[in-house]
PDB file of C-alpha atoms in Angstrom:
ATOM      1  CA  MET A1410      -2.010 -18.362 -35.546  1.00 62.00           C
ATOM      2  CA  GLU A1411       1.043 -16.366 -37.079  1.00 72.00           C
ATOM      3  CA  SER A1412       4.303 -17.605 -37.102  1.00 78.00           C
ATOM      4  CA  GLY A1413       6.873 -16.647 -34.640  1.00 76.00           C
ATOM      5  CA  ARG A1414       3.942 -15.165 -32.673  1.00 79.00           C
ATOM      6  CA  PRO A1415       1.734 -16.856 -29.535  1.00 77.00           C
ATOM      7  CA  SER A1416      -1.284 -18.088 -30.072  1.00 85.00           C
ATOM      8  CA  ALA A1417      -4.474 -16.082 -28.713  1.00 85.00           C
ATOM      9  CA  THR A1418      -4.847 -19.166 -26.139  1.00 87.00           C
ATOM     10  CA  ALA A1419      -1.336 -19.174 -25.213  1.00 86.00           C
ATOM     11  CA  ARG A1420      -1.485 -15.148 -24.402  1.00 87.00           C
ATOM     12  CA  SER A1421      -4.538 -15.620 -22.558  1.00 88.00           C
ATOM     13  CA  THR A1422      -3.232 -18.304 -20.303  1.00 89.00           C
ATOM     14  CA  ALA A1423      -0.097 -16.310 -19.380  1.00 90.00           C
ATOM     15  CA  LEU A1424      -2.653 -13.069 -18.787  1.00 92.00           C
ATOM     16  CA  SER A1425      -4.618 -15.525 -16.521  1.00 92.00           C
ATOM     17  CA  ARG A1426      -1.241 -16.598 -14.545  1.00 93.00           C
ATOM     18  CA  ALA A1427      -0.098 -13.456 -14.472  1.00 94.00           C
ATOM     19  CA  ALA A1428      -3.061 -11.906 -12.842  1.00 95.00           C
ATOM     20  CA  HIS A1429      -3.419 -14.305 -10.288  1.00 95.00           C
ATOM     21  CA  GLN A1430       0.233 -13.172  -9.467  1.00 94.00           C
ATOM     22  CA  LEU A1431      -0.631  -9.776  -9.319  1.00 95.00           C
ATOM     23  CA  LEU A1432      -3.966  -9.954  -7.728  1.00 94.00           C
ATOM     24  CA  ASP A1433      -4.790 -13.135  -5.675  1.00 93.00           C
ATOM     25  CA  HIS A1434      -3.611 -13.885  -2.007  1.00 93.00           C
ATOM     26  CA  PRO A1435      -2.881 -16.139  -1.074  1.00 94.00           C
ATOM     27  CA  ARG A1436      -1.537 -17.817  -4.514  1.00 94.00           C
ATOM     28  CA  VAL A1437      -2.710 -21.225  -5.262  1.00 94.00           C
ATOM     29  CA  LEU A1438       0.522 -21.216  -7.799  1.00 93.00           C
ATOM     30  CA  GLU A1439       3.697 -19.519  -7.932  1.00 93.00           C
ATOM     31  CA  ASP A1440       4.913 -18.611 -11.463  1.00 92.00           C
ATOM     32  CA  PRO A1441       7.664 -16.056 -11.847  1.00 85.00           C
ATOM     33  CA  ILE A1442       7.781 -16.653 -15.515  1.00 90.00           C
ATOM     34  CA  ALA A1443       4.120 -15.383 -16.228  1.00 91.00           C
ATOM     35  CA  LEU A1444       4.848 -11.684 -15.551  1.00 92.00           C
ATOM     36  CA  ARG A1445       8.277 -11.788 -17.869  1.00 90.00           C
ATOM     37  CA  ILE A1446       6.047 -13.442 -20.619  1.00 90.00           C
ATOM     38  CA  ILE A1447       3.559 -10.760 -20.703  1.00 90.00           C
ATOM     39  CA  GLY A1448       5.870  -7.977 -20.300  1.00 91.00           C
ATOM     40  CA  PRO A1449       5.635  -4.652 -18.224  1.00 92.00           C
ATOM     41  CA  ASP A1450       2.975  -2.896 -20.112  1.00 93.00           C
ATOM     42  CA  ALA A1451       0.493  -5.664 -19.862  1.00 91.00           C
ATOM     43  CA  ALA A1452       1.171  -6.168 -15.876  1.00 92.00           C
ATOM     44  CA  ALA A1453       0.625  -2.701 -15.638  1.00 93.00           C
ATOM     45  CA  SER A1454      -2.796  -2.918 -17.376  1.00 93.00           C
ATOM     46  CA  ILE A1455      -3.711  -5.990 -15.121  1.00 93.00           C
ATOM     47  CA  GLN A1456      -3.197  -3.557 -12.379  1.00 93.00           C
ATOM     48  CA  ALA A1457      -4.854  -0.729 -13.533  1.00 93.00           C
ATOM     49  CA  ALA A1458      -8.165  -2.710 -14.697  1.00 90.00           C
ATOM     50  CA  SER A1459      -8.184  -5.145 -11.719  1.00 90.00           C
ATOM     51  CA  GLU A1460     -11.872  -5.120 -11.932  1.00 89.00           C
ATOM     52  CA  ARG A1461     -11.617  -6.648 -15.341  1.00 90.00           C
ATOM     53  CA  PHE A1462      -9.627  -9.696 -13.800  1.00 86.00           C
ATOM     54  CA  THR A1463     -11.955  -9.858 -10.117  1.00 88.00           C
ATOM     55  CA  GLN A1464     -15.342  -9.313 -11.443  1.00 89.00           C
ATOM     56  CA  GLY A1465     -17.762 -12.176 -12.892  1.00 88.00           C
ATOM     57  CA  ILE A1466     -16.535 -14.899 -14.645  1.00 93.00           C
ATOM     58  CA  ALA A1467     -13.171 -13.644 -15.149  1.00 91.00           C
ATOM     59  CA  ARG A1468     -12.434 -14.741 -11.629  1.00 91.00           C
ATOM     60  CA  TYR A1469     -14.102 -18.037 -11.567  1.00 93.00           C
ATOM     61  CA  LEU A1470     -12.166 -18.967 -15.081  1.00 93.00           C
ATOM     62  CA  ARG A1471      -8.969 -17.671 -13.668  1.00 93.00           C
ATOM     63  CA  ALA A1472      -9.463 -19.975 -10.459  1.00 93.00           C
ATOM     64  CA  PHE A1473     -10.112 -23.059 -12.772  1.00 95.00           C
ATOM     65  CA  LEU A1474      -6.993 -22.411 -14.599  1.00 94.00           C
ATOM     66  CA  VAL A1475      -4.863 -21.951 -11.846  1.00 94.00           C
ATOM     67  CA  ALA A1476      -6.204 -24.882  -9.887  1.00 95.00           C
ATOM     68  CA  ARG A1477      -5.632 -27.051 -13.152  1.00 95.00           C
ATOM     69  CA  SER A1478      -2.251 -25.778 -13.479  1.00 94.00           C
ATOM     70  CA  ARG A1479      -1.237 -26.336  -9.939  1.00 95.00           C
ATOM     71  CA  TYR A1480      -2.765 -29.919 -10.144  1.00 97.00           C
ATOM     72  CA  ALA A1481      -0.721 -30.635 -13.399  1.00 96.00           C
ATOM     73  CA  GLU A1482       2.253 -29.304 -11.906  1.00 94.00           C
ATOM     74  CA  ASP A1483       2.043 -31.063  -8.715  1.00 97.00           C
ATOM     75  CA  GLU A1484       1.255 -34.352 -10.691  1.00 98.00           C
ATOM     76  CA  LEU A1485       4.352 -33.759 -13.100  1.00 97.00           C
ATOM     77  CA  ARG A1486       6.645 -33.306  -9.712  1.00 96.00           C
ATOM     78  CA  LYS A1487       5.476 -36.750  -8.442  1.00 97.00           C
ATOM     79  CA  ALA A1488       6.435 -38.331 -11.736  1.00 97.00           C
ATOM     80  CA  VAL A1489       9.475 -37.017 -12.204  1.00 98.00           C
ATOM     81  CA  ASP A1490      10.428 -37.899  -8.233  1.00 97.00           C
ATOM     82  CA  SER A1491       9.314 -41.237  -8.782  1.00 94.00           C
TER      83      SER A1491
END
């Protein structure tokens, strides 16, 4: 990890969340920030090479990540509300 730069894990997570915003319908998780984090060039790359994100294990890994994020955010909301 380099100082001042996101880790590979953080970048991968942002890419997966952004791919969910662009490719999955209906969405399980609304994430308006993911696309801003990865930037317009990466978003265009996701759309141009969508098969990379929709085939094989990539699709299942994204589904797991999105479901886990949705669960965590729902639980956080419950805790804050109580």
